[in-house]
PDB file of C-alpha atoms in Angstrom:
ATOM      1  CA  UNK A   1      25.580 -15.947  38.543  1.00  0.00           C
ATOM      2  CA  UNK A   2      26.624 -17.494  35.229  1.00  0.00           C
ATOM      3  CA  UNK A   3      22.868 -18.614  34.049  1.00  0.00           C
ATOM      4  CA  UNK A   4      22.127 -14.444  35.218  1.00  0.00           C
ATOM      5  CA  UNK A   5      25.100 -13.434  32.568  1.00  0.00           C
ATOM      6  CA  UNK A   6      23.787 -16.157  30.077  1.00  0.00           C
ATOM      7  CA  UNK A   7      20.778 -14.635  30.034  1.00  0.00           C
ATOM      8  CA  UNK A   8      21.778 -11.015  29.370  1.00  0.00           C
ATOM      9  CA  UNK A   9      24.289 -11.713  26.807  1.00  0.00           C
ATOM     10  CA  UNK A  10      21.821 -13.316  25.007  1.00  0.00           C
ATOM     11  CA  UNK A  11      19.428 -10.726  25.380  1.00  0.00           C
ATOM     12  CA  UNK A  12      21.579  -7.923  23.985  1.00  0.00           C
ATOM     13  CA  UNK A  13      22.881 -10.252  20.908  1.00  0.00           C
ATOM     14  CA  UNK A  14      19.341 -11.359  19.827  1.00  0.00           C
ATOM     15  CA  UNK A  15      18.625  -7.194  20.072  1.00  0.00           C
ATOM     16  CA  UNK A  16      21.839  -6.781  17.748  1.00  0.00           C
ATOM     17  CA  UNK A  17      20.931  -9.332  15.646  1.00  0.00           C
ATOM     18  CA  UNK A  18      17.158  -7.939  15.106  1.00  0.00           C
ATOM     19  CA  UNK A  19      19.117  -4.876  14.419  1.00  0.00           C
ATOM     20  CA  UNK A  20      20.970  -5.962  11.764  1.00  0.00           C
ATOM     21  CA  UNK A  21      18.630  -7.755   9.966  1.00  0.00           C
ATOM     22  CA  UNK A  22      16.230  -4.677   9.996  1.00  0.00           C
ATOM     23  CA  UNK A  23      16.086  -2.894   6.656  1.00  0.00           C
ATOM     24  CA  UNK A  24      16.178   1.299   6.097  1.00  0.00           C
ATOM     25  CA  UNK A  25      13.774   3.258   4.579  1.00  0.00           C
ATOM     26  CA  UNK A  26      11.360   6.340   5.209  1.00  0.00           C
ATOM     27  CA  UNK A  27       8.186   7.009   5.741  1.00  0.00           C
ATOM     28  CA  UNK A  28       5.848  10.518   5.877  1.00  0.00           C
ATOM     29  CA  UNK A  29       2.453  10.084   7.151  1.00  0.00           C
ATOM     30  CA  UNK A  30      -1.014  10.331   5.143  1.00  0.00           C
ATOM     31  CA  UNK A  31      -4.080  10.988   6.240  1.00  0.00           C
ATOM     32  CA  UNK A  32      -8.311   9.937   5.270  1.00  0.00           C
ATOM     33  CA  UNK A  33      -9.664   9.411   3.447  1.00  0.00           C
ATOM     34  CA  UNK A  34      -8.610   5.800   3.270  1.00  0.00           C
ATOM     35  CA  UNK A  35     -10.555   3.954   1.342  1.00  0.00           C
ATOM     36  CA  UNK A  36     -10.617   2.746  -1.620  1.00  0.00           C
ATOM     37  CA  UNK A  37      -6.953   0.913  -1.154  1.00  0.00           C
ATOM     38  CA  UNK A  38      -5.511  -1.427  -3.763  1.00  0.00           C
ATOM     39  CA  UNK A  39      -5.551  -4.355  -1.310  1.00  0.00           C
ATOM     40  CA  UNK A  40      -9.469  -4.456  -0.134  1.00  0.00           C
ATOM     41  CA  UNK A  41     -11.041  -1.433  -2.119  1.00  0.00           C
ATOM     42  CA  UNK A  42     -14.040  -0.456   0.363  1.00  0.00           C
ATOM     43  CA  UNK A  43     -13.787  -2.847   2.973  1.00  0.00           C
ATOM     44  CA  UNK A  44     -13.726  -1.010   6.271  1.00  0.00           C
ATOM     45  CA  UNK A  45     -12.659  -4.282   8.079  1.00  0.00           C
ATOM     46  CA  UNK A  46     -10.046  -4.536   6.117  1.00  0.00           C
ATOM     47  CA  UNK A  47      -8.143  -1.752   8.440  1.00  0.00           C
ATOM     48  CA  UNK A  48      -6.266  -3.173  11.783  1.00  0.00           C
ATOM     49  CA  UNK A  49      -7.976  -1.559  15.360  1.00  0.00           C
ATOM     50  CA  UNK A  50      -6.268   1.284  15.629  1.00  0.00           C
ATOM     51  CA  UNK A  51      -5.865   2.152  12.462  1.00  0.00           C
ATOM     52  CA  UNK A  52      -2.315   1.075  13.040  1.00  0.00           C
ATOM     53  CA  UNK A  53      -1.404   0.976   8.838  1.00  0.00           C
ATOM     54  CA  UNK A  54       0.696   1.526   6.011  1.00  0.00           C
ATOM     55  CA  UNK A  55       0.530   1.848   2.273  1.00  0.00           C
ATOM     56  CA  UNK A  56       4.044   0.501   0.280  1.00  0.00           C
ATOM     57  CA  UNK A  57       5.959   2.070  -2.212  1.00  0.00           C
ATOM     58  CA  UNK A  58       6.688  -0.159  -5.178  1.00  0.00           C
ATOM     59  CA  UNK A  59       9.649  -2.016  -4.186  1.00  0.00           C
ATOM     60  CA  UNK A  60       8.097  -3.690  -1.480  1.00  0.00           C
ATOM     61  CA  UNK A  61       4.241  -4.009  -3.196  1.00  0.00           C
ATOM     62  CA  UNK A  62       5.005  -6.730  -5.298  1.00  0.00           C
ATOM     63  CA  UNK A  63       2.201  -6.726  -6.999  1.00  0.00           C
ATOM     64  CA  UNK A  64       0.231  -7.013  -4.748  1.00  0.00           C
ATOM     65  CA  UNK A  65       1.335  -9.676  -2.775  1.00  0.00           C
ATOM     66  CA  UNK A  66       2.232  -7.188   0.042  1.00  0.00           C
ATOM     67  CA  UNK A  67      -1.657  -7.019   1.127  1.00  0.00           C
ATOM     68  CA  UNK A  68      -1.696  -8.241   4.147  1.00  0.00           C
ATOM     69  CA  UNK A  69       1.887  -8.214   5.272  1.00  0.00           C
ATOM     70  CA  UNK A  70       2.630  -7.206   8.712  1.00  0.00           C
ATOM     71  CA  UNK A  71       6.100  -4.718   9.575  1.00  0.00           C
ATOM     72  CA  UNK A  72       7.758  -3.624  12.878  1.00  0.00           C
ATOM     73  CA  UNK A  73       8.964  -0.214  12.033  1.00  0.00           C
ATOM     74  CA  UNK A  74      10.742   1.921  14.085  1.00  0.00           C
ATOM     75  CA  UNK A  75      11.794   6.190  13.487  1.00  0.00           C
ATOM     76  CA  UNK A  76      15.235   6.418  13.902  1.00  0.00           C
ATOM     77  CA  UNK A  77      16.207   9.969  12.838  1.00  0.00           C
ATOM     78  CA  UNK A  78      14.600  12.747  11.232  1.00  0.00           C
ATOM     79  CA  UNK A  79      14.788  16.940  11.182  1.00  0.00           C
ATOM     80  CA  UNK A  80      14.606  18.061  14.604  1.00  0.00           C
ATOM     81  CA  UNK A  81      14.331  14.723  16.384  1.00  0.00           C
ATOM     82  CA  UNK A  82      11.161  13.929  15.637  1.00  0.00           C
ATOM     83  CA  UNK A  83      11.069   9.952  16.992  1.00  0.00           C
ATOM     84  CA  UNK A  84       9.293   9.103  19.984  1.00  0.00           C
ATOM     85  CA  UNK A  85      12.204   6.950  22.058  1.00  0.00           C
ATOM     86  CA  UNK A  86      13.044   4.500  19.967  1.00  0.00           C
ATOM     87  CA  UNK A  87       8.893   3.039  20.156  1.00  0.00           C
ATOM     88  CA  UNK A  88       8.589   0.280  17.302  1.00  0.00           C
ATOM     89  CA  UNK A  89       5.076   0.004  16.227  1.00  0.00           C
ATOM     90  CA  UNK A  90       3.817  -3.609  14.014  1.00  0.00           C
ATOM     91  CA  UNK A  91       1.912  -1.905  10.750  1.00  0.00           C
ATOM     92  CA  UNK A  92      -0.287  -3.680   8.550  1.00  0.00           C
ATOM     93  CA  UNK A  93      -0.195  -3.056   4.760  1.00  0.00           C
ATOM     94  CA  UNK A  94      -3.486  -1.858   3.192  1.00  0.00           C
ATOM     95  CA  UNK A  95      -2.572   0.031   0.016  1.00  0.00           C
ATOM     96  CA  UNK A  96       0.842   0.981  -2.370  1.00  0.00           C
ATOM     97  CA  UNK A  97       1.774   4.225  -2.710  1.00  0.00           C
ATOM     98  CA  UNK A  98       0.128   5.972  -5.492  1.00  0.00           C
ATOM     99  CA  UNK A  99       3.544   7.315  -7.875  1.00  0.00           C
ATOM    100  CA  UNK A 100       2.520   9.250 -10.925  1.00  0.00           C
ATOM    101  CA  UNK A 101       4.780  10.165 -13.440  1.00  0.00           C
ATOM    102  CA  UNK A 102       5.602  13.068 -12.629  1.00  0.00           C
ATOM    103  CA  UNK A 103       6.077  12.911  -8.965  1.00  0.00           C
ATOM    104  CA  UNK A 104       8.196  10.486  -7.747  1.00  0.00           C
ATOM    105  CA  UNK A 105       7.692   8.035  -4.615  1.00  0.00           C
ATOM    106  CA  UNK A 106      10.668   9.241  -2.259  1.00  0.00           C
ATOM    107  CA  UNK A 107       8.916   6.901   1.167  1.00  0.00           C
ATOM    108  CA  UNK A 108       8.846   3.702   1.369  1.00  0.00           C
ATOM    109  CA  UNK A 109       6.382   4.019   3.978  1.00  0.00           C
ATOM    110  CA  UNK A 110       3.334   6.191   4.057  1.00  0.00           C
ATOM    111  CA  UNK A 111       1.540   5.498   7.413  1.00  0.00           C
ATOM    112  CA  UNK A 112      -2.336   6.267   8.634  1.00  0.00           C
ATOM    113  CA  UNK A 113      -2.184   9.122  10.900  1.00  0.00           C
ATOM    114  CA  UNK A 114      -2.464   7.039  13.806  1.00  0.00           C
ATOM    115  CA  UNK A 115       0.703   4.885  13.225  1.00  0.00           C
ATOM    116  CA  UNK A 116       2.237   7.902  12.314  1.00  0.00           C
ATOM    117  CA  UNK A 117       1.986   9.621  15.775  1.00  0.00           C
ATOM    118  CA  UNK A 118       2.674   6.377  17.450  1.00  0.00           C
ATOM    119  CA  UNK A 119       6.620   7.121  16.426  1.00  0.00           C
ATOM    120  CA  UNK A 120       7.199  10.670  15.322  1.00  0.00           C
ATOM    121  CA  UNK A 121       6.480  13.562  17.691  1.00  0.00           C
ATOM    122  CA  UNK A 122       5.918  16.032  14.312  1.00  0.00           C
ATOM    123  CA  UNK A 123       2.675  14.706  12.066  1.00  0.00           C
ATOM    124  CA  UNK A 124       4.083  16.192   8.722  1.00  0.00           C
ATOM    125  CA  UNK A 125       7.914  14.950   9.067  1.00  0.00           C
ATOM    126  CA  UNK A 126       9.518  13.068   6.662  1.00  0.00           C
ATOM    127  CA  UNK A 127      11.356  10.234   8.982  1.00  0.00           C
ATOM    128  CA  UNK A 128      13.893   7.624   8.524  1.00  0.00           C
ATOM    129  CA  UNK A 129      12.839   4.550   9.809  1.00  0.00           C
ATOM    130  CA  UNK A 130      14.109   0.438   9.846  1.00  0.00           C
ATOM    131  CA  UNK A 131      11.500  -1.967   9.564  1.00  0.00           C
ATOM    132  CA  UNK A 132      11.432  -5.512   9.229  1.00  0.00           C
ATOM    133  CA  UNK A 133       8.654  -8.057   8.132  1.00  0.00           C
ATOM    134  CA  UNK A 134       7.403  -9.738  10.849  1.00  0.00           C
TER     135      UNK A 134
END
């Protein structure tokens, strides 16, 4: 019985700890075409099966050195409920977010259609998401 309540405890405090070591952002979703992207310009096998990917807004591009970088992200709230039960989907960055100067870059996410619908119920929401680098 103790090694059975080991066991759980543990399992909820690595949860909480995943939790709180998660950052916050958001994220809207963005659709073809893809290519060029800043990471691998034309290179179709650049994209993940799935098409399970993100582009990054500037914070997290680092010039550059995001390419390749791997995120679980999860929707946590958004108008009208639009997350899918708490799914987490891992994302693979592809691109940065293209910011002009006169529109600014509000997401810190914007995700392929596909990984998109994999968390939100609603393809044009903006959501509010925590993701961490995995």
């Amino acid at each position: 019985m103790k090694l059975y309540t080991f066991v759980i405890i543990s399992t909820l405090l690595l949860i909480q700890l995943s939790l709180i070591l998660a950052d916050v952002g958001t994220a809207s979703s963005y659709g073809p075409p893809y290519i060029p992207t800043a990471c691998d310009g034309n290179r179709r096998e650049q994209f993940p099966p799935g098409n399970i990917f993100v582009a990054v807004n500037e914070g997290l591009w680092d010039n550059g050195a995001a390419c390749g970088r791997r995120y679980r992200v999860r929707c946590v709230s958004g108008i009208n409920k639009p997350c899918k039960g708490g799914t987490s989907i891992d994302v693979k960055v592809v691109d940065s977010i293209a910011c002009t100067k006169s529109s600014s870059c509000p997401h810190t996410f914007h995700m392929s259609t596909e990984a998109f619908s994999a968390i939100s119920r609603f393809p044009h929401a903006n959501i509010n998401i925590e993701y961490i680098q995995i």
